[in-house]
């Protein structure tokens, strides 16, 4: 591969971040950095690590110590992924309700397609060594990703899991670059993903303002019982996370929520301006 091609691979992979939540063993952080650098990834975000910094990080990084200076430390998972458009949560367990689930390879292909086609920023989130990610953390993801393993012994250390995911990300990126498709900023996608967006997709941070708004609106019209919401908020997250709203759709829906709230509260009156806008949008 030429130096130019390698630069193109690195440019695409710079849009992919690895997120480690509440990591206990510093050695896993160092091993993760080595796994990342081997595959050309450089962006690691640590969410409230138990021990940091630590000599074991430098020791296990072994040649990837330059990435230590680029590590970002945040307090919450929401902070780690707030500017991302596509989030994958790693999970090996069944959950309360099914979530869109992809194996590592199709997840990587979907990620790099989003990067190449729409310059989206992607996060892959890894949980704690002993218990992974909580249901609440997994609900922040658009998709769950799993690594197909031997069913008789399906045990992967977190750094090993990161190595597998980074490998698949690199292979998906190489396929895009070597085919020349990245020069035209397109990659093959499924029929449901074939459109080119005319508006930027919203980030996780924007969606975290969206969900409280829709829940508040539904509570005000007595569709949702805030004291006993059951699984409705979680199902709403699954629905809209699967859709991926663009900026226009996002503001359109929030405008509808606000209009419903105003009508329900008796605080909205149709003005001439509203009539003009309605006619122009018809």
XYZ file of N, CA and C in Angstrom:
846
model
N 0.846 -1.191 0.000
C 0.000 0.000 0.000
C 0.885 1.246 0.000
N 0.536 2.236 -0.787
C 1.328 3.452 -0.884
C 1.151 4.307 0.364
N 2.086 5.265 0.548
C 1.995 6.189 1.675
C 0.715 7.005 1.586
N 0.309 7.348 0.351
C -0.929 8.109 0.168
C -2.135 7.305 0.652
N -2.148 6.020 0.267
C -3.256 5.170 0.680
C -3.300 5.023 2.196
N -2.119 4.863 2.815
C -2.053 4.720 4.258
C -2.548 5.990 4.938
N -2.248 7.124 4.349
C -2.731 8.393 4.894
C -4.248 8.469 4.795
N -4.802 7.946 3.692
C -6.256 7.942 3.523
C -6.916 7.039 4.560
N -6.300 5.882 4.819
C -6.827 4.973 5.845
C -6.822 5.662 7.204
N -5.719 6.296 7.536
C -5.603 6.988 8.823
C -6.624 8.113 8.947
N -6.854 8.811 7.840
C -7.822 9.915 7.861
C -9.224 9.396 8.169
N -9.599 8.285 7.560
C -10.919 7.714 7.829
C -11.008 7.196 9.267
N -9.965 6.500 9.711
C -9.998 5.911 11.052
C -9.932 6.969 12.156
N -9.518 8.182 11.805
C -9.502 9.250 12.810
C -10.914 9.639 13.249
N -11.917 9.200 12.477
C -13.306 9.475 12.835
C -13.888 8.409 13.772
N -13.092 7.393 14.079
C -13.559 6.300 14.932
C -12.849 6.385 16.278
N -13.613 6.434 17.356
C -13.019 6.457 18.690
C -13.381 5.189 19.459
N -12.432 4.745 20.279
C -12.668 3.648 21.211
C -12.938 4.265 22.577
N -14.012 3.815 23.213
C -14.392 4.336 24.529
C -14.358 3.188 25.536
N -13.619 3.369 26.622
C -13.534 2.369 27.687
C -14.164 2.952 28.951
N -15.126 2.229 29.516
C -15.899 2.731 30.656
C -15.433 2.077 31.952
N -15.048 2.926 32.921
C -14.692 2.470 34.281
C -13.681 1.333 34.274
N -12.662 1.444 33.443
C -11.644 0.399 33.365
C -10.927 0.260 34.703
N -10.799 -0.963 35.178
C -10.172 -1.221 36.473
C -8.671 -1.407 36.361
N -8.220 -2.216 35.393
C -6.802 -2.549 35.278
C -6.093 -1.617 34.304
N -5.117 -0.851 34.780
C -4.364 0.023 33.873
C -3.708 -0.732 32.721
N -3.335 -1.997 32.952
C -2.707 -2.783 31.897
C -3.623 -2.933 30.690
N -4.920 -2.990 30.919
C -5.866 -3.095 29.803
C -5.875 -1.831 28.954
N -5.648 -0.701 29.588
C -5.574 0.553 28.835
C -4.345 0.548 27.938
N -3.197 0.141 28.500
C -1.976 0.069 27.698
C -2.108 -0.917 26.555
N -2.686 -2.081 26.838
C -2.867 -3.090 25.787
C -3.821 -2.601 24.712
N -4.846 -1.860 25.119
C -5.796 -1.307 24.151
C -5.104 -0.316 23.222
N -4.222 0.513 23.769
C -3.490 1.480 22.951
C -2.627 0.773 21.909
N -1.962 -0.299 22.321
C -1.121 -1.050 21.373
C -1.986 -1.681 20.283
N -3.126 -2.224 20.685
C -4.044 -2.829 19.708
C -4.531 -1.784 18.709
N -4.842 -0.595 19.211
C -5.330 0.473 18.352
C -4.260 0.934 17.364
N -3.051 1.198 17.880
C -2.004 1.721 16.996
C -1.641 0.719 15.913
N -1.646 -0.559 16.259
C -1.350 -1.601 15.273
C -2.298 -1.537 14.084
N -3.546 -1.137 14.345
C -4.556 -1.095 13.294
C -4.808 0.318 12.759
N -4.080 1.314 13.267
C -4.174 2.658 12.714
C -5.181 3.562 13.379
N -5.738 3.159 14.526
C -6.647 4.030 15.267
C -5.854 4.772 16.340
N -6.318 5.956 16.696
C -5.532 6.765 17.632
C -6.354 7.445 18.716
N -7.669 7.378 18.612
C -8.505 8.154 19.537
C -9.100 7.242 20.604
N -8.621 7.384 21.844
C -9.127 6.616 22.980
C -9.714 7.571 24.008
N -10.930 7.277 24.438
C -11.597 8.067 25.476
C -11.842 7.151 26.664
N -11.412 7.584 27.836
C -11.612 6.833 29.069
C -12.686 7.509 29.908
N -13.682 6.729 30.296
C -14.759 7.246 31.147
C -14.477 6.830 32.580
N -14.131 7.791 33.409
C -13.899 7.581 34.844
C -13.094 6.305 35.117
N -11.863 6.220 34.609
C -11.054 5.022 34.882
C -10.745 4.910 36.367
N -10.641 3.685 36.852
C -10.401 3.462 38.286
C -9.020 3.944 38.702
N -8.028 3.701 37.826
C -6.651 4.111 38.139
C -6.015 4.715 36.900
N -5.687 6.009 36.995
C -5.047 6.683 35.861
C -4.426 7.979 36.375
N -3.174 8.255 36.004
C -2.253 7.441 35.198
C -1.636 6.311 36.025
N -0.872 5.446 35.338
C -0.255 4.310 36.030
C 0.893 3.773 35.163
N 2.000 3.339 35.797
C 3.136 2.819 35.023
C 2.775 1.635 34.125
N 1.784 0.830 34.521
C 1.407 -0.330 33.705
C 0.868 0.092 32.335
N 0.298 1.281 32.262
C -0.207 1.771 30.970
C 0.959 1.952 30.014
N 2.021 2.613 30.493
C 3.213 2.828 29.652
C 3.867 1.499 29.296
N 3.940 0.595 30.255
C 4.625 -0.678 30.021
C 3.897 -1.518 28.984
N 2.585 -1.603 29.084
C 1.817 -2.454 28.172
C 1.579 -1.784 26.822
N 1.680 -0.456 26.757
C 1.498 0.225 25.477
C 2.610 -0.154 24.505
N 3.834 -0.346 25.010
C 4.965 -0.914 24.254
C 5.038 -0.437 22.812
N 5.461 0.795 22.613
C 5.594 1.324 21.259
C 4.445 2.207 20.843
N 3.399 2.230 21.649
C 2.242 3.086 21.346
C 2.076 4.160 22.424
N 3.182 4.447 23.143
C 3.097 5.414 24.238
C 2.769 6.822 23.746
N 3.007 7.094 22.443
C 2.667 8.414 21.918
C 1.159 8.659 21.960
N 0.365 7.573 21.964
C -1.092 7.731 22.013
C -1.581 8.096 23.408
N -0.735 7.872 24.428
C -1.151 8.196 25.796
C -1.446 9.683 25.916
N -0.628 10.501 25.252
C -0.824 11.949 25.323
C -2.134 12.382 24.685
N -2.706 11.537 23.804
C -3.940 11.892 23.104
C -5.189 11.369 23.808
N -5.003 10.605 24.896
C -6.155 10.059 25.617
C -7.010 11.191 26.171
N -8.321 11.048 26.024
C -9.252 11.999 26.616
C -9.928 11.343 27.820
N -9.951 12.051 28.929
C -10.572 11.545 30.157
C -11.856 12.327 30.404
N -12.976 11.613 30.575
C -14.260 12.262 30.855
C -14.918 11.552 32.026
N -15.936 12.180 32.578
C -16.593 11.625 33.759
C -17.765 10.712 33.424
N -18.421 10.953 32.296
C -19.607 10.170 31.963
C -19.537 9.668 30.525
N -20.279 8.609 30.263
C -20.355 8.096 28.893
C -20.983 9.128 27.969
N -21.972 9.857 28.465
C -22.599 10.897 27.647
C -21.570 11.907 27.159
N -20.617 12.261 28.006
C -19.561 13.192 27.610
C -18.658 12.577 26.539
N -18.434 11.279 26.639
C -17.516 10.605 25.716
C -18.063 10.533 24.303
N -19.390 10.490 24.161
C -19.982 10.256 22.835
C -20.849 11.425 22.363
N -20.822 12.540 23.060
C -21.773 13.616 22.787
C -21.688 14.167 21.366
N -20.493 14.179 20.765
C -20.350 14.726 19.412
C -20.329 13.634 18.350
N -20.694 12.398 18.712
C -20.728 11.295 17.756
C -22.097 11.194 17.096
N -22.099 10.664 15.883
C -23.340 10.452 15.139
C -23.802 9.001 15.202
N -22.852 8.089 15.360
C -23.156 6.659 15.351
C -22.395 6.010 16.504
N -23.140 5.313 17.365
C -22.546 4.733 18.570
C -22.862 3.240 18.629
N -21.826 2.447 18.852
C -21.967 1.001 19.033
C -21.618 0.653 20.475
N -22.483 -0.099 21.119
C -22.205 -0.590 22.455
C -21.902 -2.078 22.402
N -20.760 -2.498 22.932
C -20.393 -3.908 22.890
C -21.157 -4.675 23.953
N -21.699 -5.817 23.557
C -22.515 -6.597 24.485
C -22.504 -8.062 24.095
N -22.408 -8.918 25.104
C -22.469 -10.359 24.865
C -23.685 -10.972 25.543
N -24.527 -10.105 26.154
C -25.669 -10.613 26.915
C -26.981 -10.171 26.281
N -28.018 -10.971 26.472
C -29.356 -10.564 26.046
C -29.878 -9.508 27.015
N -30.714 -8.614 26.533
C -31.169 -7.489 27.338
C -32.687 -7.498 27.508
N -33.186 -6.495 28.220
C -34.620 -6.428 28.520
C -35.457 -6.454 27.259
N -35.099 -5.625 26.292
C -35.767 -5.666 25.000
C -34.693 -5.796 23.924
N -34.998 -6.458 22.815
C -33.990 -6.622 21.755
C -33.552 -5.261 21.208
N -32.295 -5.178 20.827
C -31.721 -3.949 20.254
C -31.091 -4.319 18.919
N -31.034 -3.402 17.962
C -30.351 -3.723 16.704
C -28.941 -4.234 16.985
N -28.651 -5.431 16.522
C -27.405 -6.113 16.856
C -26.642 -6.474 15.591
N -25.348 -6.167 15.585
C -24.487 -6.500 14.456
C -23.257 -7.241 14.953
N -22.775 -8.189 14.148
C -21.475 -8.782 14.424
C -20.390 -7.752 14.118
N -19.177 -8.046 14.565
C -18.083 -7.082 14.441
C -17.835 -6.646 13.003
N -17.886 -7.587 12.056
C -17.558 -7.239 10.661
C -18.592 -6.307 10.028
N -19.892 -6.655 10.042
C -20.870 -5.713 9.487
C -20.933 -4.392 10.257
N -20.639 -4.431 11.551
C -20.606 -3.183 12.318
C -19.485 -2.280 11.813
N -18.334 -2.866 11.537
C -17.214 -2.087 11.008
C -17.542 -1.541 9.623
N -18.151 -2.374 8.795
C -18.522 -1.926 7.446
C -19.522 -0.778 7.511
N -20.477 -0.877 8.418
C -21.463 0.198 8.570
C -20.786 1.474 9.074
N -19.846 1.313 9.992
C -19.127 2.465 10.536
C -18.347 3.204 9.466
N -17.565 2.453 8.699
C -16.723 3.091 7.686
C -17.566 3.658 6.551
N -18.688 3.026 6.248
C -19.616 3.599 5.270
C -20.106 4.961 5.753
N -20.440 5.068 7.033
C -20.906 6.339 7.593
C -19.802 7.387 7.559
N -18.571 6.959 7.806
C -17.432 7.888 7.778
C -17.173 8.375 6.359
N -17.077 7.448 5.418
C -16.719 7.798 4.044
C -17.827 8.581 3.361
N -19.076 8.145 3.543
C -20.191 8.785 2.838
C -20.597 10.114 3.447
N -20.614 10.178 4.786
C -21.199 11.345 5.451
C -20.298 12.009 6.480
N -19.031 11.583 6.551
C -18.095 12.160 7.512
C -18.637 12.106 8.944
N -19.327 11.010 9.254
C -19.847 10.848 10.602
C -18.723 10.450 11.560
N -18.884 10.819 12.825
C -17.966 10.384 13.872
C -18.591 9.196 14.590
N -17.787 8.156 14.792
C -18.266 6.869 15.291
C -17.579 6.546 16.611
N -18.335 5.977 17.548
C -17.771 5.513 18.811
C -18.115 4.044 19.002
N -17.139 3.284 19.485
C -17.377 1.902 19.908
C -17.078 1.849 21.396
N -18.084 1.476 22.180
C -18.000 1.584 23.637
C -17.795 0.203 24.251
N -16.787 0.102 25.116
C -16.479 -1.133 25.830
C -16.700 -0.920 27.319
N -17.284 -1.939 27.967
C -17.649 -1.804 29.370
C -16.590 -2.299 30.332
N -16.981 -2.447 31.557
C -16.111 -2.861 32.650
C -15.650 -4.307 32.461
N -14.480 -4.599 32.996
C -13.922 -5.935 32.840
C -14.827 -7.019 33.423
N -15.508 -6.712 34.524
C -16.258 -7.756 35.221
C -17.727 -7.839 34.829
N -18.301 -6.750 34.318
C -19.741 -6.786 34.046
C -20.162 -6.000 32.806
N -19.240 -5.530 32.029
C -19.588 -4.869 30.784
C -20.303 -3.548 30.971
N -21.245 -3.267 30.087
C -22.017 -2.024 30.116
C -23.371 -2.272 30.772
N -23.885 -1.268 31.453
C -25.211 -1.378 32.047
C -26.274 -1.244 30.961
N -27.503 -1.618 31.299
C -28.605 -1.452 30.351
C -28.775 0.007 29.956
N -28.601 0.918 30.924
C -28.757 2.350 30.641
C -27.682 2.823 29.675
N -26.472 2.331 29.835
C -25.387 2.717 28.930
C -25.603 2.132 27.538
N -26.045 0.892 27.472
C -26.309 0.278 26.179
C -27.442 0.977 25.436
N -28.378 1.554 26.196
C -29.497 2.273 25.574
C -29.035 3.550 24.878
N -27.819 4.018 25.168
C -27.288 5.202 24.499
C -26.765 4.883 23.107
N -26.637 3.597 22.784
C -26.060 3.195 21.508
C -27.127 3.084 20.430
N -26.719 3.355 19.193
C -27.599 3.097 18.045
C -27.698 1.606 17.773
N -26.577 0.920 17.945
C -26.505 -0.513 17.688
C -25.687 -1.180 18.784
N -25.969 -2.447 19.021
C -25.091 -3.268 19.840
C -24.224 -4.087 18.891
N -22.995 -4.330 19.313
C -22.074 -5.100 18.487
C -21.536 -6.258 19.310
N -21.414 -7.401 18.668
C -20.903 -8.580 19.349
C -19.844 -9.248 18.488
N -18.964 -9.998 19.125
C -17.907 -10.712 18.421
C -18.246 -12.200 18.442
N -18.430 -12.809 17.278
C -18.739 -14.242 17.252
C -17.568 -15.045 17.824
N -17.834 -15.794 18.879
C -16.769 -16.550 19.548
C -17.190 -18.001 19.708
N -16.269 -18.805 20.141
C -16.533 -20.204 20.454
C -17.578 -20.275 21.568
N -18.703 -20.883 21.290
C -19.778 -20.931 22.281
C -19.404 -21.763 23.506
N -18.393 -22.633 23.365
C -17.953 -23.427 24.512
C -17.044 -22.634 25.447
N -16.430 -21.576 24.901
C -15.552 -20.750 25.732
C -15.479 -19.357 25.104
N -16.494 -18.579 25.353
C -16.589 -17.268 24.725
C -16.060 -16.152 25.587
N -14.814 -16.278 26.044
C -14.242 -15.303 26.972
C -13.179 -14.479 26.249
N -13.382 -13.153 26.212
C -12.405 -12.238 25.632
C -12.053 -11.172 26.650
N -10.776 -10.963 26.853
C -10.308 -9.810 27.615
C -10.699 -8.540 26.862
N -10.950 -7.435 27.578
C -11.423 -6.218 26.918
C -10.425 -5.725 25.871
N -9.128 -5.834 26.162
C -8.128 -5.399 25.185
C -8.134 -6.295 23.949
N -8.390 -7.597 24.150
C -8.495 -8.500 23.008
C -9.714 -8.153 22.151
N -10.817 -7.827 22.813
C -12.025 -7.432 22.085
C -11.770 -6.160 21.279
N -11.050 -5.220 21.869
C -10.715 -3.985 21.166
C -9.840 -4.294 19.950
N -8.910 -5.240 20.103
C -8.064 -5.626 18.976
C -8.894 -6.153 17.809
N -9.882 -7.001 18.108
C -10.732 -7.568 17.053
C -11.516 -6.468 16.346
N -12.125 -5.567 17.123
C -12.921 -4.488 16.533
C -12.036 -3.572 15.686
N -10.858 -3.226 16.193
C -9.956 -2.352 15.439
C -9.497 -3.015 14.147
N -9.255 -4.326 14.189
C -8.889 -5.055 12.974
C -9.998 -4.956 11.938
N -11.227 -5.178 12.353
C -12.345 -5.117 11.406
C -12.517 -3.703 10.858
N -12.297 -2.697 11.694
C -12.375 -1.313 11.222
C -11.311 -1.054 10.157
N -10.121 -1.567 10.402
C -9.048 -1.353 9.421
C -9.350 -2.063 8.114
N -9.829 -3.297 8.196
C -10.110 -4.052 6.981
C -11.224 -3.387 6.165
N -12.236 -2.868 6.842
C -13.321 -2.178 6.133
C -12.800 -0.907 5.471
N -11.874 -0.224 6.141
C -11.308 1.000 5.572
C -10.404 0.684 4.393
N -9.594 -0.355 4.521
C -8.734 -0.768 3.408
C -9.560 -1.118 2.179
N -10.669 -1.793 2.381
C -11.532 -2.157 1.259
C -12.042 -0.917 0.542
N -12.374 0.123 1.314
C -12.865 1.361 0.712
C -11.766 2.081 -0.055
N -10.591 2.176 0.565
C -9.491 2.917 -0.058
C -8.945 2.185 -1.282
N -8.750 0.883 -1.148
C -8.131 0.133 -2.242
C -9.048 0.014 -3.455
N -10.358 0.090 -3.231
C -11.291 0.035 -4.359
C -11.417 1.387 -5.050
N -10.844 2.430 -4.419
C -10.920 3.766 -4.998
C -12.225 4.457 -4.737
N -13.128 3.825 -3.988
C -14.450 4.409 -3.791
C -14.412 5.624 -2.883
N -13.366 5.683 -2.007
C -13.325 6.839 -1.115
C -13.032 8.121 -1.872
N -12.418 8.006 -3.087
C -12.142 9.207 -3.868
C -13.433 9.881 -4.312
N -14.470 9.077 -4.522
C -15.773 9.626 -4.888
C -16.659 9.794 -3.669
N -16.089 9.542 -2.493
C -16.808 9.666 -1.221
C -18.066 8.814 -1.186
N -17.971 7.602 -1.742
C -19.115 6.699 -1.673
C -18.638 5.307 -1.352
N -19.497 4.566 -0.684
C -19.268 3.152 -0.445
C -20.558 2.414 -0.704
N -20.492 1.137 -1.086
C -21.722 0.383 -1.278
C -22.491 0.314 0.023
N -23.774 0.565 -0.032
C -24.623 0.500 1.148
C -25.891 -0.247 0.785
N -26.647 -0.601 1.815
C -27.883 -1.317 1.574
C -28.933 -0.380 1.014
N -30.038 -0.941 0.512
C -31.090 -0.131 -0.089
C -31.634 0.905 0.873
N -31.703 0.556 2.158
C -32.261 1.479 3.148
C -31.308 2.611 3.474
N -30.036 2.515 3.002
C -29.053 3.541 3.322
C -28.536 4.257 2.071
N -29.207 4.115 0.955
C -28.637 4.542 -0.316
C -28.761 6.035 -0.583
N -29.554 6.769 0.191
C -29.721 8.189 -0.085
C -28.532 8.987 0.415
N -28.249 10.085 -0.247
C -27.240 11.020 0.206
C -27.936 12.119 1.000
N -27.470 12.353 2.227
C -28.153 13.287 3.110
C -27.947 14.725 2.649
N -29.054 15.518 2.660
C -28.955 16.938 2.309
C -28.776 17.794 3.555
N -28.860 17.180 4.733
C -28.645 17.869 5.995
C -27.736 17.003 6.866
N -26.916 17.614 7.714
C -26.061 16.805 8.590
C -26.897 16.029 9.607
N -26.429 14.846 9.951
C -27.098 14.047 10.966
C -26.825 14.636 12.348
N -27.785 14.500 13.239
C -27.624 15.075 14.570
C -26.696 14.202 15.412
N -26.122 14.804 16.436
C -25.190 14.109 17.308
C -25.922 13.486 18.490
N -25.182 12.675 19.228
C -25.751 12.059 20.434
C -26.184 13.141 21.430
N -25.393 14.192 21.557
C -25.729 15.261 22.501
C -27.074 15.898 22.158
N -27.329 16.117 20.878
C -28.617 16.686 20.473
C -29.764 15.724 20.775
N -29.530 14.424 20.560
C -30.580 13.449 20.851
C -30.860 13.360 22.347
N -29.875 13.669 23.171
C -30.106 13.656 24.613
C -30.968 14.839 25.058
N -31.176 15.808 24.193
C -32.164 16.867 24.438
C -33.514 16.484 23.847
N -33.477 15.648 22.819
C -34.682 15.210 22.121
C -35.539 14.295 22.996
N -34.906 13.301 23.630
C -35.676 12.305 24.380
C -36.442 12.892 25.571
N -35.853 13.768 26.384
C -36.650 14.378 27.457
C -37.822 15.202 26.923
N -37.634 15.808 25.747
C -38.702 16.629 25.172
C -39.891 15.763 24.763
N -39.620 14.663 24.050
C -40.730 13.823 23.620
C -41.410 13.157 24.820
N -40.635 12.790 25.833
C -41.225 12.178 27.019
C -42.086 13.186 27.780
N -41.636 14.430 27.866
C -42.413 15.463 28.544
C -43.715 15.730 27.795
N -43.633 15.795 26.465
C -44.828 16.007 25.661
C -45.827 14.862 25.843
N -45.342 13.628 25.809
C -46.215 12.472 25.969
C -46.832 12.420 27.368
N -46.079 12.871 28.367
C -46.626 12.922 29.730
C -47.725 13.973 29.835
N -47.519 15.100 29.172
C -48.504 16.189 29.257
C -49.823 15.813 28.589
N -49.771 14.989 27.555
C -51.023 14.574 26.915
C -51.513 13.236 27.487
N -50.864 12.821 28.582
C -51.253 11.630 29.347
C -51.148 10.338 28.531
N -50.186 10.326 27.628
C -49.897 9.094 26.899
C -48.864 8.267 27.655
N -48.008 8.953 28.397
C -46.966 8.314 29.196
C -47.176 8.686 30.654
N -47.118 7.709 31.537
C -47.225 7.948 32.977
C -45.806 8.092 33.520
N -45.378 9.306 33.880
C -43.988 9.491 34.334
C -43.653 8.688 35.586
N -44.674 8.309 36.376
C -44.426 7.508 37.573
C -44.287 6.022 37.246
N -44.803 5.629 36.092
C -44.707 4.234 35.670
C -44.577 4.177 34.148
N -43.422 4.619 33.631
C -43.259 4.716 32.168
C -43.092 3.369 31.482
N -42.901 2.306 32.270
C -42.672 0.976 31.720
C -41.476 1.027 30.756
N -41.570 0.415 29.596
C -40.442 0.371 28.661
C -40.559 1.410 27.548
N -41.548 2.289 27.641
C -41.771 3.236 26.550
C -40.560 4.123 26.270
N -39.920 4.756 27.277
C -38.743 5.577 26.966
C -37.631 4.786 26.279
N -37.441 3.549 26.710
C -36.402 2.722 26.107
C -36.746 2.386 24.656
N -38.017 2.102 24.392
C -38.431 1.791 23.025
C -38.319 3.017 22.123
N -38.571 4.202 22.665
C -38.401 5.429 21.881
C -36.933 5.621 21.508
N -36.031 5.335 22.447
C -34.607 5.436 22.157
C -34.211 4.442 21.067
N -34.727 3.247 21.145
C -34.409 2.246 20.140
C -34.915 2.677 18.766
N -36.132 3.215 18.729
C -36.729 3.644 17.464
C -35.916 4.754 16.812
N -35.683 5.847 17.534
C -35.027 6.997 16.924
C -33.526 6.777 16.761
N -32.937 5.937 17.609
C -31.534 5.597 17.420
C -31.322 4.804 16.154
N -32.277 3.980 15.805
C -32.200 3.178 14.579
C -32.391 4.051 13.344
N -33.209 5.099 13.467
C -33.510 5.964 12.325
C -32.350 6.892 11.994
N -31.694 7.480 12.993
C -30.686 8.523 12.821
C -31.282 9.757 12.132
N -31.762 10.683 12.906
C -32.377 11.897 12.380
C -31.335 12.846 11.809
N -31.715 13.563 10.738
C -30.870 14.664 10.303
C -31.369 15.947 10.962
N -30.645 17.048 10.729
C -30.937 18.283 11.442
C -32.339 18.801 11.155
N -32.775 18.723 9.897
C -34.098 19.211 9.541
C -35.190 18.374 10.196
N -35.036 17.064 10.173
C -36.019 16.168 10.791
C -36.085 16.387 12.298
N -34.914 16.602 12.885
C -34.816 16.843 14.323
C -35.614 18.079 14.735
N -35.390 19.186 14.034
C -36.097 20.430 14.377
C -37.579 20.336 14.025
N -37.906 19.610 12.961
C -39.304 19.408 12.604
C -40.054 18.687 13.721
N -39.486 17.597 14.200
C -40.149 16.830 15.250
C -40.235 17.603 16.557
N -39.180 18.310 16.920
C -39.238 19.088 18.152
C -40.231 20.234 18.041
N -40.383 20.770 16.827
C -41.413 21.783 16.608
C -42.809 21.207 16.793
N -43.015 19.988 16.306
C -44.307 19.320 16.490
C -44.568 19.076 17.970
N -43.550 18.615 18.700
C -43.729 18.382 20.135
C -44.151 19.671 20.839
N -43.480 20.774 20.501
C -43.798 22.053 21.140
C -45.205 22.511 20.785
N -45.622 22.289 19.531
C -46.970 22.677 19.119
C -48.017 21.853 19.874
N -47.786 20.566 19.998
C -48.717 19.705 20.743
C -48.813 20.155 22.192
N -47.671 20.504 22.799
C -47.684 20.973 24.186
C -48.481 22.267 24.318
N -48.274 23.184 23.382
C -48.981 24.463 23.441
C -50.483 24.278 23.249
N -50.855 23.427 22.294
C -52.279 23.154 22.082
C -52.897 22.494 23.306
N -52.173 21.568 23.894
C -52.691 20.861 25.060
C -52.848 21.790 26.260
N -51.925 22.746 26.372
C -51.969 23.672 27.502
C -52.838 24.895 27.235
N -53.362 25.002 26.002
C -54.203 26.149 25.659
C -53.442 27.443 25.527
N -52.153 27.353 25.210
C -51.330 28.567 25.124
C -50.968 28.945 23.693
N -51.534 28.222 22.696
C -51.171 28.520 21.317
C -52.350 29.097 20.567
N -52.078 30.174 19.845
C -53.076 30.774 18.965
C -52.465 30.919 17.594
N -53.213 30.517 16.576
C -52.696 30.554 15.207
C -52.634 31.992 14.736
N -51.445 32.453 14.380
C -51.253 33.820 13.904
C -51.187 33.840 12.388
N -51.202 35.022 11.832
C -51.073 35.153 10.377
C -49.743 34.589 9.886
N -48.706 34.795 10.707
C -47.391 34.265 10.342
C -47.421 32.753 10.254
N -48.093 32.126 11.247
C -48.198 30.667 11.241
C -48.937 30.190 10.000
N -50.009 30.906 9.609
C -50.788 30.516 8.437
C -49.937 30.587 7.178
N -49.145 31.664 7.074
C -48.276 31.819 5.910
C -47.270 30.696 5.821
N -46.663 30.350 7.006
C -45.673 29.275 7.027
C -46.315 27.945 6.665
N -47.534 27.706 7.186
C -48.229 26.463 6.886
C -48.486 26.316 5.385
N -48.897 27.430 4.744
C -49.193 27.387 3.319
C -47.927 27.183 2.504
N -46.846 27.831 2.936
C -45.600 27.702 2.172
C -44.974 26.323 2.320
N -45.297 25.625 3.428
C -44.746 24.285 3.658
C -45.672 23.191 3.143
N -46.860 23.549 2.683
C -47.834 22.536 2.263
C -47.384 21.851 0.979
